[in-house]
Short mmCIF file of C-alpha atoms and ligand atoms in Angstrom, two decimals:
data_model
loop_
_atom_site.label_atom_id
_atom_site.label_comp_id
_atom_site.label_asym_id
_atom_site.label_seq_id
_atom_site.Cartn_x
_atom_site.Cartn_y
_atom_site.Cartn_z
CA UNK Q 1 62.93 74.22 95.88
CA UNK Q 2 59.28 74.47 96.90
CA UNK Q 3 57.17 71.39 97.50
CA UNK Q 4 54.68 72.34 94.74
CA UNK Q 5 57.50 72.53 92.16
CA UNK Q 6 58.61 69.06 93.19
CA UNK Q 7 55.04 67.74 93.12
CA UNK Q 8 54.38 69.18 89.66
CA UNK Q 9 57.16 67.11 88.04
CA UNK Q 10 56.45 64.12 90.28
CA UNK Q 11 52.82 64.03 89.14
CA UNK Q 12 53.95 63.45 85.54
CA UNK Q 13 55.09 59.93 86.35
CA UNK Q 14 52.93 59.10 89.36
CA UNK Q 15 50.33 57.07 87.45
CA UNK Q 16 52.70 55.20 85.13
CA UNK Q 17 52.62 51.49 85.92
CA UNK Q 18 50.36 51.86 88.95
CA UNK Q 19 47.84 49.02 89.29
CA UNK Q 20 44.75 48.25 91.34
CA UNK Q 21 46.74 47.38 94.48
CA UNK Q 22 47.99 50.98 94.53
CA UNK Q 23 51.45 49.53 93.96
CA UNK Q 24 53.52 49.55 90.80
CA UNK Q 25 54.34 46.98 88.16
CA UNK Q 26 57.34 48.66 86.61
CA UNK Q 27 59.33 45.72 85.30
CA UNK Q 28 62.54 46.64 83.50
CA UNK Q 29 62.02 47.21 79.76
CA UNK Q 30 58.33 46.28 79.99
CA UNK Q 31 55.70 48.81 78.82
CA UNK Q 32 55.50 51.12 81.89
CA UNK Q 33 59.31 51.19 82.11
CA UNK Q 34 59.55 52.01 78.40
CA UNK Q 35 57.09 54.88 78.95
CA UNK Q 36 59.26 56.13 81.82
CA UNK Q 37 62.36 55.88 79.64
CA UNK Q 38 60.61 57.97 76.98
CA UNK Q 39 59.71 60.45 79.72
CA UNK Q 40 63.41 60.54 80.68
CA UNK Q 41 64.44 61.36 77.09
CA UNK Q 42 61.73 63.97 76.93
CA UNK Q 43 62.89 65.64 80.16
CA UNK Q 44 66.44 65.63 78.83
CA UNK Q 45 65.27 67.20 75.55
CA UNK Q 46 63.37 69.92 77.40
CA UNK Q 47 66.63 70.81 79.15
CA UNK Q 48 68.92 70.39 76.11
CA UNK Q 49 70.72 67.49 77.75
CA UNK Q 50 71.89 64.99 75.09
CA UNK Q 51 71.11 61.38 76.03
CA UNK Q 52 73.59 58.54 75.61
CA UNK Q 53 73.07 54.83 76.20
CA UNK Q 54 75.95 52.63 77.38
CA UNK Q 55 74.70 49.64 75.40
CA UNK Q 56 73.51 47.99 78.60
CA UNK Q 57 70.18 49.75 78.91
CA UNK Q 58 71.43 52.48 81.26
CA UNK Q 59 70.51 56.03 80.16
CA UNK Q 60 72.60 59.17 80.72
CA UNK Q 61 71.42 62.76 80.12
CA UNK Q 62 74.42 65.07 79.92
CA UNK Q 63 74.92 68.63 81.10
CA UNK Q 64 78.36 69.11 79.64
CA UNK Q 65 80.49 66.86 77.46
CA UNK Q 66 79.17 63.27 77.38
CA UNK Q 67 81.66 61.03 79.17
CA UNK Q 68 83.98 63.98 79.73
CA UNK Q 69 86.63 63.57 82.43
CA UNK Q 70 85.56 63.43 86.09
CA UNK Q 71 81.88 63.33 85.25
CA UNK Q 72 79.54 63.49 88.22
CA UNK Q 73 76.64 61.08 87.83
CA UNK Q 74 73.40 61.37 89.74
CA UNK Q 75 70.26 59.30 89.43
CA UNK Q 76 68.70 55.98 90.30
CA UNK Q 77 66.31 53.50 88.68
CA UNK Q 78 62.74 53.41 87.33
CA UNK Q 79 61.91 49.73 87.88
CA UNK Q 80 59.97 48.59 90.94
CA UNK Q 81 59.53 45.34 92.78
CA UNK Q 82 56.14 43.79 91.88
CA UNK Q 83 53.45 45.90 93.61
CA UNK Q 84 56.12 48.06 95.19
CA UNK Q 85 56.01 51.77 95.90
CA UNK Q 86 56.58 54.63 93.49
CA UNK Q 87 59.45 56.35 95.31
CA UNK Q 88 62.08 53.61 95.44
CA UNK Q 89 64.18 54.58 92.42
CA UNK Q 90 62.23 57.25 90.49
CA UNK Q 91 62.68 59.77 93.33
CA UNK Q 92 66.40 59.85 92.55
CA UNK Q 93 65.82 60.52 88.85
CA UNK Q 94 63.12 63.19 89.26
CA UNK Q 95 65.25 64.88 91.95
CA UNK Q 96 68.28 64.85 89.64
CA UNK Q 97 66.44 66.72 86.86
CA UNK Q 98 65.11 69.23 89.40
CA UNK Q 99 68.59 69.72 90.90
CA UNK Q 100 69.88 70.56 87.41
CA UNK Q 101 67.06 73.10 87.05
CA UNK Q 102 67.94 74.65 90.38
CA UNK Q 103 71.65 74.90 89.60
CA UNK Q 104 70.86 76.55 86.27
CA UNK Q 105 68.43 78.96 87.91
CA UNK Q 106 71.22 79.87 90.34
CA UNK Q 107 73.58 80.54 87.41
CA UNK Q 108 75.93 77.67 88.28
CA UNK Q 109 78.38 76.67 85.54
CA UNK Q 110 79.70 73.18 86.25
CA UNK Q 111 83.42 72.70 85.77
CA UNK Q 112 82.80 68.98 85.18
CA UNK Q 113 80.07 67.20 83.22
CA UNK Q 114 76.95 66.26 85.18
CA UNK Q 115 74.85 63.31 84.03
CA UNK Q 116 71.38 62.34 85.13
CA UNK Q 117 71.36 58.56 85.04
CA UNK Q 118 68.64 55.89 84.92
CA UNK Q 119 69.99 52.43 85.67
CA UNK Q 120 68.14 49.46 84.20
CA UNK Q 121 66.78 46.46 86.21
CA UNK Q 122 67.89 47.54 89.69
CA UNK Q 123 65.39 45.42 91.61
CA UNK Q 124 65.95 42.21 89.68
CA UNK Q 125 62.16 42.01 89.53
CA UNK Q 126 62.12 40.82 85.95
CA UNK Q 127 65.40 39.01 85.24
CA UNK Q 128 66.21 37.90 88.79
CA UNK Q 129 69.55 39.66 89.25
CA UNK Q 130 69.45 42.98 91.09
CA UNK Q 131 71.55 45.94 89.89
CA UNK Q 132 71.94 44.31 86.50
CA UNK Q 133 72.58 47.60 84.68
CA UNK Q 134 75.23 48.82 87.12
CA UNK Q 135 76.84 45.37 87.22
CA UNK Q 136 77.16 45.47 83.42
CA UNK Q 137 78.52 49.02 83.44
CA UNK Q 138 81.21 48.13 85.98
CA UNK Q 139 82.07 44.71 84.53
CA UNK Q 140 80.74 42.85 87.56
CA UNK Q 141 78.88 40.46 85.25
CA UNK Q 142 79.80 39.02 81.86
CA UNK Q 143 77.58 40.41 79.06
CA UNK Q 144 76.88 36.90 77.76
CA UNK Q 145 75.66 35.81 81.17
CA UNK Q 146 73.43 38.88 81.51
CA UNK Q 147 72.12 38.41 77.95
CA UNK Q 148 70.90 34.89 78.78
CA UNK Q 149 68.98 35.79 81.96
CA UNK Q 150 65.28 35.13 81.44
CA UNK Q 151 62.09 36.54 82.87
CA UNK Q 152 59.16 34.37 84.01
CA UNK Q 153 57.89 34.13 80.41
CA UNK Q 154 61.24 32.95 79.05
CA UNK Q 155 62.14 36.28 77.42
CA UNK Q 156 65.88 36.90 77.68
CA UNK Q 157 67.43 40.16 78.80
CA UNK Q 158 69.06 40.48 75.35
CA UNK Q 159 65.65 40.10 73.68
CA UNK Q 160 64.09 42.72 75.95
CA UNK Q 161 67.02 45.08 75.37
CA UNK Q 162 66.98 44.43 71.61
CA UNK Q 163 70.70 43.65 71.61
CA UNK Q 164 73.41 41.75 73.44
CA UNK Q 165 74.52 44.05 76.27
CA UNK Q 166 77.82 45.81 75.65
CA UNK Q 167 79.23 45.23 79.12
CA UNK Q 168 81.94 47.45 80.59
CA UNK Q 169 83.19 49.69 77.81
CA UNK Q 170 86.93 50.30 78.13
CA UNK Q 171 87.75 53.45 80.03
CA UNK Q 172 84.17 54.38 80.76
CA UNK Q 173 84.08 54.02 84.54
CA UNK Q 174 87.46 55.76 84.82
CA UNK Q 175 85.73 58.88 83.47
CA UNK Q 176 83.27 58.93 86.35
CA UNK Q 177 84.49 61.24 89.09
CA UNK Q 178 81.65 60.46 91.48
CA UNK Q 179 78.18 58.98 91.66
CA UNK Q 180 75.56 60.49 93.95
CA UNK Q 181 72.37 58.45 94.29
CA UNK Q 182 69.44 60.06 96.07
CA UNK Q 183 66.96 57.49 97.40
CA UNK Q 184 64.01 57.24 99.72
CA UNK Q 185 65.06 55.80 103.09
CA UNK Q 186 63.72 52.29 103.52
CA UNK Q 187 63.60 52.02 107.28
CA UNK Q 188 62.83 54.34 110.17
CA UNK Q 189 66.43 55.26 110.92
CA UNK Q 190 66.25 58.80 109.58
CA UNK Q 191 64.60 61.49 111.67
CA UNK Q 192 65.59 64.47 109.53
CA UNK Q 193 64.51 65.36 105.98
CA UNK Q 194 67.83 64.25 104.45
CA UNK Q 195 70.64 61.91 105.51
CA UNK Q 196 73.86 60.51 104.06
CA UNK Q 197 74.65 56.79 103.68
CA UNK Q 198 77.61 55.19 105.42
CA UNK Q 199 77.35 51.55 104.30
CA UNK Q 200 75.16 48.88 102.75
CA UNK Q 201 74.75 45.55 104.54
CA UNK Q 202 75.95 42.51 102.63
CA UNK Q 203 72.98 40.67 101.16
CA UNK Q 204 72.07 37.92 98.75
CA UNK Q 205 69.49 35.63 97.23
CA UNK Q 206 69.54 31.85 97.45
CA UNK Q 207 67.22 29.50 95.57
CA UNK Q 208 66.09 26.39 97.46
CA UNK Q 209 64.79 23.51 95.30
CA UNK Q 210 62.89 21.08 97.51
CA UNK Q 211 62.06 17.88 95.64
CA UNK Q 212 59.92 14.97 96.74
CA UNK Q 213 57.40 12.63 95.23
CA UNK Q 214 54.28 14.01 93.54
CA UNK Q 215 51.23 11.92 94.28
CA UNK Q 216 47.49 11.90 94.93
CA UNK Q 217 46.38 13.94 97.95
CA UNK Q 218 43.48 11.57 98.61
CA UNK Q 219 44.92 8.11 98.14
CA UNK Q 220 48.48 8.44 99.45
CA UNK Q 221 48.77 7.33 103.08
CA UNK Q 222 50.28 9.99 105.33
CA UNK Q 223 53.13 7.68 106.30
CA UNK Q 224 54.07 7.08 102.65
CA UNK Q 225 54.43 10.71 101.62
CA UNK Q 226 57.60 12.48 100.56
CA UNK Q 227 56.17 16.00 100.59
CA UNK Q 228 58.63 18.82 99.84
CA UNK Q 229 56.10 21.41 101.06
CA UNK Q 230 56.78 20.26 104.61
CA UNK Q 231 60.51 20.76 104.21
CA UNK Q 232 59.88 24.17 102.66
CA UNK Q 233 57.52 25.22 105.48
CA UNK Q 234 60.03 24.16 108.13
CA UNK Q 235 62.77 26.07 106.31
CA UNK Q 236 60.73 29.31 106.26
CA UNK Q 237 60.34 29.09 110.05
CA UNK Q 238 63.97 28.10 110.55
CA UNK Q 239 65.18 31.06 108.47
CA UNK Q 240 63.12 33.45 110.56
CA UNK Q 241 64.40 31.99 113.82
CA UNK Q 242 68.05 31.88 112.75
CA UNK Q 243 67.88 35.52 111.58
CA UNK Q 244 66.43 36.62 114.92
CA UNK Q 245 69.15 34.77 116.79
CA UNK Q 246 71.86 36.37 114.63
CA UNK Q 247 70.48 39.92 114.69
CA UNK Q 248 70.20 39.62 110.91
CA UNK Q 249 67.39 39.60 108.35
CA UNK Q 250 66.03 36.56 106.48
CA UNK Q 251 62.92 36.42 104.31
CA UNK Q 252 61.32 33.77 102.13
CA UNK Q 253 58.72 35.62 100.12
CA UNK Q 254 58.72 33.99 96.71
CA UNK Q 255 57.64 30.45 96.07
CA UNK Q 256 56.82 28.23 93.10
CA UNK Q 257 55.05 24.90 93.43
CA UNK Q 258 54.70 22.01 90.97
CA UNK Q 259 52.10 21.05 90.05
CA UNK Q 260 50.45 23.68 92.30
CA UNK Q 261 47.18 21.78 92.53
CA UNK Q 262 44.91 21.55 95.56
CA UNK Q 263 44.59 17.77 95.40
CA UNK Q 264 48.17 16.81 94.52
CA UNK Q 265 51.16 16.38 96.82
CA UNK Q 266 53.78 18.59 95.20
CA UNK Q 267 56.79 17.10 93.45
CA UNK Q 268 58.76 20.35 93.72
CA UNK Q 269 58.67 23.44 95.87
CA UNK Q 270 61.07 26.20 94.96
CA UNK Q 271 61.58 29.02 97.46
CA UNK Q 272 63.92 31.97 97.52
CA UNK Q 273 65.79 33.13 100.62
CA UNK Q 274 66.74 36.79 100.93
CA UNK Q 275 69.38 37.14 103.66
CA UNK Q 276 71.14 40.25 104.97
CA UNK Q 277 73.38 41.08 107.91
CA UNK Q 278 75.63 43.84 109.18
CA UNK Q 279 78.76 41.94 108.11
CA UNK Q 280 79.64 39.10 105.75
CA UNK Q 281 80.62 36.45 108.35
CA UNK Q 282 77.23 36.89 110.06
CA UNK Q 283 75.38 36.58 106.76
CA UNK Q 284 77.39 33.52 105.72
CA UNK Q 285 76.80 31.85 109.09
CA UNK Q 286 73.08 32.61 108.85
CA UNK Q 287 72.73 31.02 105.41
CA UNK Q 288 74.81 28.04 106.49
CA UNK Q 289 72.55 27.51 109.50
CA UNK Q 290 69.38 27.69 107.37
CA UNK Q 291 70.80 25.24 104.81
CA UNK Q 292 71.83 22.84 107.60
CA UNK Q 293 68.38 22.85 109.16
CA UNK Q 294 66.67 22.47 105.75
CA UNK Q 295 68.91 19.52 104.94
CA UNK Q 296 68.26 17.83 108.29
CA UNK Q 297 64.55 18.27 107.84
CA UNK Q 298 64.70 16.91 104.28
CA UNK Q 299 66.27 13.77 105.77
CA UNK Q 300 63.24 13.35 108.01
CA UNK Q 301 60.73 14.11 105.22
CA UNK Q 302 62.32 11.81 102.64
CA UNK Q 303 62.84 14.81 100.38
CA UNK Q 304 65.88 16.50 98.92
CA UNK Q 305 67.04 20.08 98.95
CA UNK Q 306 69.47 21.76 96.55
CA UNK Q 307 70.63 25.32 97.22
CA UNK Q 308 71.90 27.73 94.57
CA UNK Q 309 73.34 31.16 95.35
CA UNK Q 310 71.75 33.40 92.69
CA UNK Q 311 73.36 36.67 93.70
CA UNK Q 312 75.55 37.80 96.56
CA UNK Q 313 76.42 41.44 97.16
CA UNK Q 314 79.35 42.07 99.45
CA UNK Q 315 79.28 44.65 102.21
CA UNK Q 316 79.66 48.18 100.85
CA UNK Q 317 81.36 50.92 102.81
CA UNK Q 318 80.79 54.19 101.02
CA UNK Q 319 83.65 56.66 100.66
CA UNK Q 320 83.94 57.90 104.26
CA UNK Q 321 85.62 61.19 103.39
CA UNK Q 322 82.94 61.97 100.81
CA UNK Q 323 80.12 61.05 103.23
CA UNK Q 324 81.63 63.25 105.96
CA UNK Q 325 82.08 66.10 103.50
CA UNK Q 326 78.47 65.88 102.29
CA UNK Q 327 77.11 65.60 105.82
CA UNK Q 328 79.01 68.75 106.83
CA UNK Q 329 77.89 70.53 103.65
CA UNK Q 330 74.27 69.70 104.50
CA UNK Q 331 74.44 71.11 108.01
CA UNK Q 332 75.56 67.95 109.81
CA UNK Q 333 73.04 65.68 108.11
CA UNK Q 334 72.78 62.30 109.88
CA UNK Q 335 75.00 59.50 108.53
CA UNK Q 336 73.35 56.07 108.55
CA UNK Q 337 73.76 52.56 107.11
CA UNK Q 338 71.10 50.72 105.11
CA UNK Q 339 70.22 47.06 104.66
CA UNK Q 340 68.87 47.64 101.14
CA UNK Q 341 70.95 47.16 97.98
CA UNK Q 342 71.53 49.97 95.47
CA UNK Q 343 73.29 50.68 92.17
CA UNK Q 344 75.49 53.07 94.14
CA UNK Q 345 76.77 50.05 96.06
CA UNK Q 346 77.84 48.35 92.83
CA UNK Q 347 79.46 51.53 91.48
CA UNK Q 348 81.32 52.03 94.77
CA UNK Q 349 83.70 49.23 93.79
CA UNK Q 350 84.99 51.47 90.97
CA UNK Q 351 84.27 55.12 91.75
CA UNK Q 352 83.77 57.42 94.74
CA UNK Q 353 80.13 57.03 95.59
CA UNK Q 354 77.70 58.56 98.04
CA UNK Q 355 74.00 58.28 98.74
CA UNK Q 356 71.51 60.80 100.04
CA UNK Q 357 68.43 59.47 101.81
CA UNK Q 358 65.10 61.27 101.98
CA UNK Q 359 63.05 60.63 105.12
CA UNK Q 360 60.43 57.89 105.01
CA UNK Q 361 57.92 58.67 107.79
CA UNK Q 362 56.63 55.10 108.15
CA UNK Q 363 59.77 53.27 107.07
CA UNK Q 364 57.63 51.17 104.71
CA UNK Q 365 59.17 50.33 101.34
CA UNK Q 366 58.68 47.73 98.57
CA UNK Q 367 54.96 48.19 99.30
CA UNK Q 368 52.17 50.43 97.97
CA UNK Q 369 52.31 52.26 101.33
CA UNK Q 370 55.81 53.62 100.63
CA UNK Q 371 55.69 57.41 100.94
CA UNK Q 372 57.72 60.58 101.41
CA UNK Q 373 56.35 64.06 102.15
CA UNK Q 374 56.68 66.53 99.23
CA UNK Q 375 58.42 68.98 101.58
CA UNK Q 376 61.08 66.35 102.40
CA UNK Q 377 61.44 65.50 98.69
CA UNK Q 378 61.97 69.21 97.96
CA UNK Q 379 64.59 69.31 100.72
CA UNK Q 380 66.21 66.31 99.01
CA UNK Q 381 66.42 68.27 95.74
CA UNK Q 382 68.01 71.20 97.58
CA UNK Q 383 70.56 68.88 99.19
CA UNK Q 384 71.36 67.18 95.89
CA UNK Q 385 71.80 70.53 94.13
CA UNK Q 386 74.10 71.67 96.93
CA UNK Q 387 76.17 68.50 96.61
CA UNK Q 388 76.41 68.77 92.81
CA UNK Q 389 77.44 72.40 93.10
CA UNK Q 390 80.18 71.44 95.53
CA UNK Q 391 81.45 68.54 93.39
CA UNK Q 392 81.44 70.44 90.09
ZN1 LIG E 401 65.95 51.51 94.84
#
């Protein structure tokens, strides 16, 4: 595949959902995402690939019998984190369509169905729970629970979807022979155009509700304050320090304040902790240490802290034999772990799963600066086509 052929299809979606920051606001099932989903159907139509929906918002474009035995799925997601980059997710879908084109041009006749897939709400940017579509497909979340998740405007997932999600349809995942997700690399670990994933770090999201006593910023004596912002601020620093000590990652990047007024001591500060580590005991110990220090500090500030685990994703070890096979097939492509979550990680609990990474020259992701060279993206398409040929 030549870089210009890749760039030609890429340019069709490049502007969709891009805002002034240069980043993307592609919230699941919001307007830009709906435009991308129409684009997906259109691409499938152009290639005579019938599209099915699993009732959970995930889309499948089929080359071969829909849900035929041992189907090989390949794709990713359209949604972005707020003001994120354009490659995280869509690269896997665009590459999948191009890999189908390449296999057809080569005269390949797949012995098993191939499906290009678009998973819904991978980032959790709208409804708060990452990999929602793949969790529903695999039965990792109850449909009723998913249906009731709300976005920041109070719209439920069921309302956005236009139906209660169907959940795991009986026998569906048993028809999947393999899932291959191509994705931009999100660190600087990969110094070749294409690599193969070995594992995903365990990771999770915890909500910290810091409560105190709302009062006047001018008239309340310093000694009389019960200010939850102080406890929050201390916790942000403590999380950073504990993560450094543990060789893990901790981030507090989302915060809500009530009443969020310049001249009022807040009554509530709500912050989210994103924590990740190479193994589950390290991650658990990290979170425990942060909670302990937040609680101690709350005692000194006269505030309270309540912690809720919103989502926890266990460590994922991808199918080692499959990863080795793909690495060998791709000329000894590097095999590397990632600390980012993916739909492929959720699927790996049920089906043989592998991921291909495309080089990210700066390592920047979840930012407008996220970027991959067209030549590397084209190499990614070649690798994906090679893998699909081998598997079908
Ligand atoms: Zn992604």
